[in-house]
Short mmCIF file of C-alpha atoms and ligand atoms in Angstrom, two decimals:
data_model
loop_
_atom_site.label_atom_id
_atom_site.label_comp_id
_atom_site.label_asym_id
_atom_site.label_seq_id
_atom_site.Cartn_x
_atom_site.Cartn_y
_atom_site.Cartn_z
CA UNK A 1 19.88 -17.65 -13.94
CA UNK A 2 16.27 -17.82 -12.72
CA UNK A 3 15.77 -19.13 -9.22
CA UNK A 4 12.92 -20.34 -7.51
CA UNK A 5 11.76 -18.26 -4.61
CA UNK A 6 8.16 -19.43 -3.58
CA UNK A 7 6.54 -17.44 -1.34
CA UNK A 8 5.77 -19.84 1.45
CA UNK A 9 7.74 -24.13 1.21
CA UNK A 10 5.39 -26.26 3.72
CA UNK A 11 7.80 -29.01 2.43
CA UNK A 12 10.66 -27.66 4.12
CA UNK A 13 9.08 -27.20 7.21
CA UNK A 14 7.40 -31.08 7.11
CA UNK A 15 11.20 -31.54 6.27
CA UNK A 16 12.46 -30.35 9.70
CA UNK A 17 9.87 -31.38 12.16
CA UNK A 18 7.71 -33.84 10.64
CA UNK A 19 10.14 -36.95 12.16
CA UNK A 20 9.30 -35.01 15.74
CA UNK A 21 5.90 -34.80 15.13
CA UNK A 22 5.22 -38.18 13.77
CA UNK A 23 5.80 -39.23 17.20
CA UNK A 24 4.38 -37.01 19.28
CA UNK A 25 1.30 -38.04 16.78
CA UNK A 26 1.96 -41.63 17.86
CA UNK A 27 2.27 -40.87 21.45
CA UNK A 28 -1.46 -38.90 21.36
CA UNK A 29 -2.59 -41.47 19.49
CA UNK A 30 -1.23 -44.46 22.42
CA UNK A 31 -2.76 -42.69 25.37
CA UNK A 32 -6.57 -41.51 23.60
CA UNK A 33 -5.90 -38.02 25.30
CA UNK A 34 -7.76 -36.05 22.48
CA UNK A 35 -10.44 -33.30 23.98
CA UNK A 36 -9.16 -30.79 27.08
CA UNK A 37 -6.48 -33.10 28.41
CA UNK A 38 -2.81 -32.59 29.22
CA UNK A 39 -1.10 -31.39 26.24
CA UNK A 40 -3.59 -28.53 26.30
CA UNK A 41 -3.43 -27.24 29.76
CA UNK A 42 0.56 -27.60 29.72
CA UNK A 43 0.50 -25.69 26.41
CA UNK A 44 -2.20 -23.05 27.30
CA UNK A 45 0.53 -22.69 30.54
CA UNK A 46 3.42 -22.27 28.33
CA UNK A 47 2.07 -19.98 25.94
CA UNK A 48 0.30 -17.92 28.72
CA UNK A 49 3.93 -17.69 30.04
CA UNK A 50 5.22 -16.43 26.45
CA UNK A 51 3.06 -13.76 25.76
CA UNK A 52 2.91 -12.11 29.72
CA UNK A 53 -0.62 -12.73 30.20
CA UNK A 54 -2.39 -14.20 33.35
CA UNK A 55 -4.92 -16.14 31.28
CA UNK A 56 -4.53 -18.61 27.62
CA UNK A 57 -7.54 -20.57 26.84
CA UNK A 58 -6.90 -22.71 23.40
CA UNK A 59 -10.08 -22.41 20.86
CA UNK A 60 -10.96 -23.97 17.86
CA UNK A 61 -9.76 -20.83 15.68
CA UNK A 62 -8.91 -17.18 15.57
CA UNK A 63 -12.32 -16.33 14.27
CA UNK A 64 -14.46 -17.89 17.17
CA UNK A 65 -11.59 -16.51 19.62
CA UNK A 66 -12.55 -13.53 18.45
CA UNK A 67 -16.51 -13.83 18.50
CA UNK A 68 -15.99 -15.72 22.01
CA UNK A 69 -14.00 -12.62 22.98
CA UNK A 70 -16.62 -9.96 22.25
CA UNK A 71 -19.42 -11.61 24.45
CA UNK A 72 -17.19 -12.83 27.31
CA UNK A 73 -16.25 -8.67 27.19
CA UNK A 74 -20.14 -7.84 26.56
CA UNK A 75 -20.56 -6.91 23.29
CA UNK A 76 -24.57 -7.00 22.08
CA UNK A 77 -26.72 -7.68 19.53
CA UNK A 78 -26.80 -3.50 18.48
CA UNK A 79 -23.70 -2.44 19.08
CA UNK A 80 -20.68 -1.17 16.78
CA UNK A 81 -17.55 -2.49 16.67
CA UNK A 82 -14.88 -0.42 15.39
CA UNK A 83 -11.74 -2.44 12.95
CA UNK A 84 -9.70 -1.28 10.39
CA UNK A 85 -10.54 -2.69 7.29
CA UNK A 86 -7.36 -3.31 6.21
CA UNK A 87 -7.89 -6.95 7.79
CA UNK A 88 -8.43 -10.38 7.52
CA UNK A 89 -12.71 -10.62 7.09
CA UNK A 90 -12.67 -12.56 10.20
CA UNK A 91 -11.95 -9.41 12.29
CA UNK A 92 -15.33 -7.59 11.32
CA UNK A 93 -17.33 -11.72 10.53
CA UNK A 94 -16.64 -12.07 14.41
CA UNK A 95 -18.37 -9.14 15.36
CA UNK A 96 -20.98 -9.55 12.82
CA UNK A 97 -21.58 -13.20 14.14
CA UNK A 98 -22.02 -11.90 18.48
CA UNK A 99 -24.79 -9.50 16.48
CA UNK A 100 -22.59 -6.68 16.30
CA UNK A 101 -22.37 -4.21 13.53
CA UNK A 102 -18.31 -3.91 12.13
CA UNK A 103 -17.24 -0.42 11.34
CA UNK A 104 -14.59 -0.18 9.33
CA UNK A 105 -11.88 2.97 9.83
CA UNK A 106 -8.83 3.98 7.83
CA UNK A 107 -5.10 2.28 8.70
CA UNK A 108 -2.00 4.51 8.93
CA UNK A 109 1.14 4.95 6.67
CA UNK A 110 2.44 1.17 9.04
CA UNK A 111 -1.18 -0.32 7.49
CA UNK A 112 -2.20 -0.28 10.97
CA UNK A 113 -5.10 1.18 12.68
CA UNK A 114 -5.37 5.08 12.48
CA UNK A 115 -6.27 6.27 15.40
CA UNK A 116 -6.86 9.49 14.06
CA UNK A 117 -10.08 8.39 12.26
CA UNK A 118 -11.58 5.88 14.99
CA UNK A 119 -13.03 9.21 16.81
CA UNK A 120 -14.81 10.09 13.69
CA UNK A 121 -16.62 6.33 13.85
CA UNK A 122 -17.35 7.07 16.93
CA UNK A 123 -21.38 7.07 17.77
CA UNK A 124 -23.28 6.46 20.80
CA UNK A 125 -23.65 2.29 19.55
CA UNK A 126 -19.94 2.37 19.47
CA UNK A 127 -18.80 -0.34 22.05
CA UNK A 128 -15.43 -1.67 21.36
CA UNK A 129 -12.57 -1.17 19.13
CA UNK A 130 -10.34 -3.90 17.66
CA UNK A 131 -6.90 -3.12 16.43
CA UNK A 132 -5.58 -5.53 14.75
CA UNK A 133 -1.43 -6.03 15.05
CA UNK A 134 -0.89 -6.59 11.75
CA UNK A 135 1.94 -8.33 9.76
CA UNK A 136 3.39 -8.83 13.15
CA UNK A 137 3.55 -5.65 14.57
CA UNK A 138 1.46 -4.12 17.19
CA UNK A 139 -0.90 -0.99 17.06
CA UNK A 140 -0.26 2.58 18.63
CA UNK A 141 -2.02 0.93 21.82
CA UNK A 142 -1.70 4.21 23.35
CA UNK A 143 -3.53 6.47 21.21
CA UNK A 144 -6.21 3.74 21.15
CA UNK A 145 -6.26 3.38 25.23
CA UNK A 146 -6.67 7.35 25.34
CA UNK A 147 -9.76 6.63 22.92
CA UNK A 148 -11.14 3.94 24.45
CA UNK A 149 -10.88 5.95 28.33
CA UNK A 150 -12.17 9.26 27.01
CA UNK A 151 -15.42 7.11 25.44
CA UNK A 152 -15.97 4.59 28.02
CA UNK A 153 -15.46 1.58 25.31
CA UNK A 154 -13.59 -1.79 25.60
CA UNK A 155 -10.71 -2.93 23.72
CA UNK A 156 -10.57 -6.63 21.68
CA UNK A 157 -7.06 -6.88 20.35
CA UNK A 158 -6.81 -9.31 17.02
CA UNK A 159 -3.50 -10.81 17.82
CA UNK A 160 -4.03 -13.14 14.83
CA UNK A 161 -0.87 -12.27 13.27
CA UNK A 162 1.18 -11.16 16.30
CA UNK A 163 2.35 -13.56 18.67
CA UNK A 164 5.62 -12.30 20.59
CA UNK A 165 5.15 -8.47 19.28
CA UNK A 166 5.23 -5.46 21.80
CA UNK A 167 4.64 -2.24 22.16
CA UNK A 168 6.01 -0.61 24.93
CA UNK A 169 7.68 -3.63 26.15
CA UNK A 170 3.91 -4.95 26.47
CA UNK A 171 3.12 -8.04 24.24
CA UNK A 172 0.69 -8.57 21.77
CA UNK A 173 -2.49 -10.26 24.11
CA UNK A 174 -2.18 -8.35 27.13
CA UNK A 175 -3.77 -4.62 26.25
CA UNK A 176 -7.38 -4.99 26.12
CA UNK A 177 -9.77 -6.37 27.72
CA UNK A 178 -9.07 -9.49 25.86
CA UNK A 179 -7.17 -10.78 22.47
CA UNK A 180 -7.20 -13.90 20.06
CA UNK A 181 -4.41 -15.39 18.44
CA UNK A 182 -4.50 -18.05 15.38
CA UNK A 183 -2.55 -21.02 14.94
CA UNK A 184 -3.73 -21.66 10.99
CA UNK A 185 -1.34 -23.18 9.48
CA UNK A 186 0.33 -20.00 7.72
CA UNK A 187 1.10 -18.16 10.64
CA UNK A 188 3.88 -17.65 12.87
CA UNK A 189 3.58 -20.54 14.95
CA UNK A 190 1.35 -22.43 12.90
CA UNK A 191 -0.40 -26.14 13.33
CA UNK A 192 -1.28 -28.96 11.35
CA UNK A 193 -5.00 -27.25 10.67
CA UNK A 194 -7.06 -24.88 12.76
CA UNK A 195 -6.48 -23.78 16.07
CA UNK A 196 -6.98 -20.32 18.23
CA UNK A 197 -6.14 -18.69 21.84
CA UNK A 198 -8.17 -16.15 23.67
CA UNK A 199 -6.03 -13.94 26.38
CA UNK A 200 -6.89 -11.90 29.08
CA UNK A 201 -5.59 -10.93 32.28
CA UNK A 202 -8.85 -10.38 33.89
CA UNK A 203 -10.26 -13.52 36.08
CA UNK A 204 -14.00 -12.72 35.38
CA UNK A 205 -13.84 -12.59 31.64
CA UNK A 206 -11.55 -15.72 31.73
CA UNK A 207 -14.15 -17.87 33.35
CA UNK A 208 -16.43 -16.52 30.40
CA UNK A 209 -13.81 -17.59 27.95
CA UNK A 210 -13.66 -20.99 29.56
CA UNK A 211 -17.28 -21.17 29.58
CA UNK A 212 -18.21 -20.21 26.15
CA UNK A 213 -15.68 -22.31 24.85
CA UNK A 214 -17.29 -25.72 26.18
CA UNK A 215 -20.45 -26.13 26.26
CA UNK A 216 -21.19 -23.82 29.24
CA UNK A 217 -19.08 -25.42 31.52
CA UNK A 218 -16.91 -23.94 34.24
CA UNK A 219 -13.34 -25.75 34.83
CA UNK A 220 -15.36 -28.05 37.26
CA UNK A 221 -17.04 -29.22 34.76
CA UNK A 222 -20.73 -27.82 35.51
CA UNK A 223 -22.98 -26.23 33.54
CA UNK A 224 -22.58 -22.10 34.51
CA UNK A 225 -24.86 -20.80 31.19
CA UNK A 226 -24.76 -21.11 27.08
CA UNK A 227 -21.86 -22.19 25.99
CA UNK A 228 -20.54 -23.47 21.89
CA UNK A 229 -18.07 -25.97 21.01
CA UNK A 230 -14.84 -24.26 20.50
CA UNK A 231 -12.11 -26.01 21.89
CA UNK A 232 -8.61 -26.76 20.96
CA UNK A 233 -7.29 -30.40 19.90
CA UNK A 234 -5.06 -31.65 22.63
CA UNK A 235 -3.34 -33.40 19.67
CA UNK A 236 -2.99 -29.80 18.04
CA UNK A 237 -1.67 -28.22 21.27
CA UNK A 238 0.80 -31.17 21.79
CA UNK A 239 2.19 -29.73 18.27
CA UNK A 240 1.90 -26.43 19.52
CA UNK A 241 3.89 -27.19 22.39
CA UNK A 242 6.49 -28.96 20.34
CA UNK A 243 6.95 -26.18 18.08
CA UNK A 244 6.28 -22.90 20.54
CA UNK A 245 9.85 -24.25 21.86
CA UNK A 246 11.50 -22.83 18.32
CA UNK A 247 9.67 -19.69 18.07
CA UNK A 248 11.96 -17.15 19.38
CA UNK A 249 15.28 -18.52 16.69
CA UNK A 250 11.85 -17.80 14.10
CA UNK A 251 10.79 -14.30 15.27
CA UNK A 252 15.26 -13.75 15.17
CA UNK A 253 15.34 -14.95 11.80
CA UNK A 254 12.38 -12.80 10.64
CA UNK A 255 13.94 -9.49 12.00
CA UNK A 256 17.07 -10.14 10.31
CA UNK A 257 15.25 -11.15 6.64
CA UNK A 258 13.33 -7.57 7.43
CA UNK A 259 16.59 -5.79 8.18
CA UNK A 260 17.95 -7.71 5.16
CA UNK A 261 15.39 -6.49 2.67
CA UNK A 262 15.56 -2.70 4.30
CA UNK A 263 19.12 -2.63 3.39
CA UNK A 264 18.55 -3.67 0.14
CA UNK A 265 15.50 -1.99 -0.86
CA UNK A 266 15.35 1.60 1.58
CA UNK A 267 17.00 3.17 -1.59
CA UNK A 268 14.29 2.53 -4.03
CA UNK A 269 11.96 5.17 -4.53
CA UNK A 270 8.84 3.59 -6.47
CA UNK A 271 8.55 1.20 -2.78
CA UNK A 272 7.50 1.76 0.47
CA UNK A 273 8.69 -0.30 2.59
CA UNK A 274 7.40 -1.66 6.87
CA UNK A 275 9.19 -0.29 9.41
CA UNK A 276 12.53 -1.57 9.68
CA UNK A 277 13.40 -3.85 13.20
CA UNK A 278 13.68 -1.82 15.86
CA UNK A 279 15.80 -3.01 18.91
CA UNK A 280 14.86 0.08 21.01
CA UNK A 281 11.99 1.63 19.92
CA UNK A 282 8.54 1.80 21.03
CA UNK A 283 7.91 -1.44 18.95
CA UNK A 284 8.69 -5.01 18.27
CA UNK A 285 8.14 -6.56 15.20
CA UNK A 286 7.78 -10.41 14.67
CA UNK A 287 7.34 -9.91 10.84
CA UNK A 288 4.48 -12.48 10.31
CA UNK A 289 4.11 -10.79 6.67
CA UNK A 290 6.50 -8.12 4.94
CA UNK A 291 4.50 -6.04 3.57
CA UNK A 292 5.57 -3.50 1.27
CA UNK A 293 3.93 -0.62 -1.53
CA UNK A 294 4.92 -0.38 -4.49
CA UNK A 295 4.48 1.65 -8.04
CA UNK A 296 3.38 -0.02 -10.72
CA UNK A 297 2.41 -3.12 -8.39
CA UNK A 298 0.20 -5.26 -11.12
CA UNK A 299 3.60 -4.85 -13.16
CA UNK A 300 6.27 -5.71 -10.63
CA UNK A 301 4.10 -9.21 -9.33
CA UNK A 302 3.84 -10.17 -12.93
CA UNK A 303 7.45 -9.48 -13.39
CA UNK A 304 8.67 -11.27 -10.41
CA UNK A 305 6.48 -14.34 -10.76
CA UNK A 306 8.26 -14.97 -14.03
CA UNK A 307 11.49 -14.48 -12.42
CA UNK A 308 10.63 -16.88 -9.93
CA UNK A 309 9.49 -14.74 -7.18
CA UNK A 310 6.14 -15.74 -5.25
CA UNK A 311 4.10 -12.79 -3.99
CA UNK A 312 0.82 -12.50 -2.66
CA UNK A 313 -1.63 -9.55 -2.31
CA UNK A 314 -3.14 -10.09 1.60
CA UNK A 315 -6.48 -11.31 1.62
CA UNK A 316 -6.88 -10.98 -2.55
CA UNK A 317 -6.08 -7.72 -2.43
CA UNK A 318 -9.24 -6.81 -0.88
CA UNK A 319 -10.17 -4.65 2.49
CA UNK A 320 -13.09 -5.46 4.17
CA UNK A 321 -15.37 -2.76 3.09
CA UNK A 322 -13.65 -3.56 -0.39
CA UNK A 323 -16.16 -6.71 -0.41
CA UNK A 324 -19.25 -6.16 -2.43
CA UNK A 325 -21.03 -8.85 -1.24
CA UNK A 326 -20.90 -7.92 2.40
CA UNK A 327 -22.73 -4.70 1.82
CA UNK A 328 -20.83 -2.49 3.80
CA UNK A 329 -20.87 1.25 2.82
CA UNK A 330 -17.47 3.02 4.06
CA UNK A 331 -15.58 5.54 2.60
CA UNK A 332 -11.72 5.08 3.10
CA UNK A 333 -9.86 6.62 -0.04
CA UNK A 334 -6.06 5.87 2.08
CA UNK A 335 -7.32 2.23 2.50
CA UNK A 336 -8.12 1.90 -1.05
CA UNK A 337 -5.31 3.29 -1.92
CA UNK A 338 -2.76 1.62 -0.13
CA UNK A 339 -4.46 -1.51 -1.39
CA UNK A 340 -3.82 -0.87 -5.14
CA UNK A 341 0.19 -0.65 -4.12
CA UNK A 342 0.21 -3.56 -1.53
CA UNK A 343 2.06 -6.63 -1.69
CA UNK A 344 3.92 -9.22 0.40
CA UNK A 345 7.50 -10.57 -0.31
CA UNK A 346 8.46 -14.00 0.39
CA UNK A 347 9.25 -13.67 4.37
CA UNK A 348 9.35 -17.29 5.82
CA UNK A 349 12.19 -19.66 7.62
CA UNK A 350 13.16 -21.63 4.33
CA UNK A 351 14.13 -18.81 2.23
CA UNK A 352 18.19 -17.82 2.66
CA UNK A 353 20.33 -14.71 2.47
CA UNK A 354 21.11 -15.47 -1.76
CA UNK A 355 17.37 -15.90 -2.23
CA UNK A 356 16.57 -12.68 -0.48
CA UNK A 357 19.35 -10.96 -2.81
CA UNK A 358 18.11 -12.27 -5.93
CA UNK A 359 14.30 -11.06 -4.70
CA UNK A 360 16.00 -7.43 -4.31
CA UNK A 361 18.37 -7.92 -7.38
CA UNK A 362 14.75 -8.62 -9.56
CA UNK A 363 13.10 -5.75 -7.98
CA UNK A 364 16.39 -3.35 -8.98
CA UNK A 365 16.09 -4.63 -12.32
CA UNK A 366 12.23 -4.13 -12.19
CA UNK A 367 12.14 -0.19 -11.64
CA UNK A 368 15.42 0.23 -13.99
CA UNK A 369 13.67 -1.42 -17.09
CA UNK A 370 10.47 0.56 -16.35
CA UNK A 371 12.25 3.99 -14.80
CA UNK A 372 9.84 6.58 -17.01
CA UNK A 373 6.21 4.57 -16.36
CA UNK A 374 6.97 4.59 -12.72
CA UNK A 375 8.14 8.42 -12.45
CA UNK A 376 4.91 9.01 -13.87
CA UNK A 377 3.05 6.99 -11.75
CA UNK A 378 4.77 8.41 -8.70
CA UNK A 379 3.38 11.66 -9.94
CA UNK A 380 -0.11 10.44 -10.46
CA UNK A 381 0.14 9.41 -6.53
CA UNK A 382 1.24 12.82 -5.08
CA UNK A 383 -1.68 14.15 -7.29
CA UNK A 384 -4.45 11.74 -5.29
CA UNK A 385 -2.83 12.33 -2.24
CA UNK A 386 -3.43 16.31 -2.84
C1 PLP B 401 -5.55 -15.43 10.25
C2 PLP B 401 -6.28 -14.25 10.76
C3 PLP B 401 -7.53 -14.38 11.40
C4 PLP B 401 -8.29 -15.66 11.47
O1 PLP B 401 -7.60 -16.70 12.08
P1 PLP B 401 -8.25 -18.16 12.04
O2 PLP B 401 -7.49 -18.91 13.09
O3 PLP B 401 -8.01 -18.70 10.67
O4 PLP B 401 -9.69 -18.05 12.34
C5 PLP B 401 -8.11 -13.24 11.93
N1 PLP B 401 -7.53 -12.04 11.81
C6 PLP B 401 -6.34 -11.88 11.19
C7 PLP B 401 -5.73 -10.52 11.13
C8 PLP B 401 -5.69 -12.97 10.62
O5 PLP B 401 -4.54 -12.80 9.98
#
């Protein structure tokens, strides 16, 4: 029998919280509390609180966090901004948008940054370098600190898709100079549109944040310099505070779908699969995306949409210096091709145990049916990578 597996179910999650969050709706509604009120500042505490940082300012998005976060650090119209371009545009459109120029570097066998080939993008314009903790897990922050000391550049983490990961016992938002975190509806901890945090632990570039975020204004509400409109909805933050209180049963229920799918799948050959959960290791993994490689990828997606299975290639299958129209020239042959084998497997809180088991039973049934084509593609791989 066939099942239906879809890759993301907003219904079931408008299912579970949507009576909560009619009235907290109701109640924003009542008192007219809508721009930098209560909600916001209790939230911004909370989260600030979650993550082990000093200072959470709620933006408008991820993007502008970002773009807010390279000027409140001092990025210029000139410099370079290293990313990996295994990302989400937004990483290298923020840097592009504080007059920056985004470099684009190679990611490693986890898909995140190498740090091995950020010295080699390394020139004297370089001015900050933005890992980005991808699919929930964080960077090799070390390797990139060591970097960063040894060539007098700043850090701007893209925490996009990492709330609640560590490294090192140090969470996602509190190892550069400052981070960003998105609330878009298909993250983690997700609201009902856009929404953003910048983090920092360091007071000076704080009051920047808080600044650049409104208008120019300081907490006191005076004008300090040029400032943009990039504040969060204290009706989205009231959401956010509604729903931040479920988010550690989430990032328990992610591990065990990942350790669920390594089980399954750590004995097939044509994948590659994210590093399994890890309670003691050097990392902790929130699993906003499982993200696997695989042979014959065009091949398996078609096979497992007809069985059911939604899949999704991140960002259209696409790095950054993938994107023609953006006219950046970059040579990254491990970026392009890891992104002809990428794809994501349904990793959210509706789907159960049976559905995962079907997901791995189709895969099985995949690579049995077409044994020979992938053998030879396998072959065809080790020959690149020679
Ligand atoms: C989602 C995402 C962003 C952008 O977040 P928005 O809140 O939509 O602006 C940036 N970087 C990464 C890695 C993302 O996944």
């Amino acid at each position: 029998v066939t099942k239906n597996v879809p890759f993301f179910n907003y219904k079931v999650f408008s299912e579970q919280h949507g009576p909560e969050i009619n009235k907290i709706m109701q109640r924003t509604l009542n008192s007219g509390a809508f721009i930098m009120q209560n909600d916001l500042a209790e939230f911004e505490q909370k989260i600030a609180k979650f993550i082990g940082v000093k200072h959470a300012l709620g933006v408008a998005n991820a993007t502008d966090g970002l773009m807010l976060a390279l000027r409140a650090v001092g990025v210029n119209p000139g410099d370079e901004v290293i990313f990996p371009s295994h990302t989400f545009v937004a990483t290298a459109g923020a840097a592009y948008f504080v007059g920056a120029t985004p470099i684009p570097v190679e990611c490693r066998e986890d898909h995140t940054i190498d740090p091995n080939d950020i010295e080699r993008a390394i020139t004297s314009k370089t001015k900050a370098i933005m890992p980005v903790q991808l699919n929930g897990r964080m960077s090799d922050m070390d390797a990139i600190q060591a970097i960063a000391d040894k060539h007098g550049l700043v850090i701007v983490e893209d925490a996009a898709q990492a709330l609640g990961s560590k490294y090192k016992g140090q969470g996602a938002g509190t190892c550069g100079a400052a981070a960003a975190f998105s609330f878009y509806p298909a993250k983690v901890l997700g609201c009902l549109g856009d929404g953003g945090l910048v983090t920092t632990n360091d007071d000076r570039i704080a009051d920047k944040l808080f600044m650049l975020r409104d208008h120019g204004r300081n907490c006191e509400g005076e004008m300090v310099g040029w400032g943009l409109n990039s504040r969060l909805d204290n009706m989205q933050a009231a959401i956010l505070n509604y729903l931040l209180d479920f988010y550690p049963e989430a990032i328990a229920r992610r591990r065990k779908i990942a350790a669920h799918y390594q089980s399954r799948l750590s004995g097939v050959t044509a994948l590659q699969l994210p590093p399994a959960p890890d309670a003691e290791g050097d990392y902790f993994d929130v699993y906003q995306n499982y993200e696997i490689e695989a042979n014959d990828r065009d091949a398996l997606q078609s096979f497992l949409k007809e069985k059911g299975v939604g899949t999704l290639k991140q960002w259209n299958g696409e790095a950054v210096h993938q994107i023609q129209s953006l006219g950046i020239d970059a040579s990254l042959p491990n970026t392009d091709k890891m992104t002809s084998r990428y794809l994501m497997l349904p990793m959210n809180m509706s789907v159960n145990d049976e559905e995962i088991d079907y997901v791995c039973d189709q895969i099985d049934a995949f690579y049995q049916s077409h044994a020979n084509t992938s053998e030879k593609q396998a072959r065809e791989n080790d020959k690149v990578s020679l």
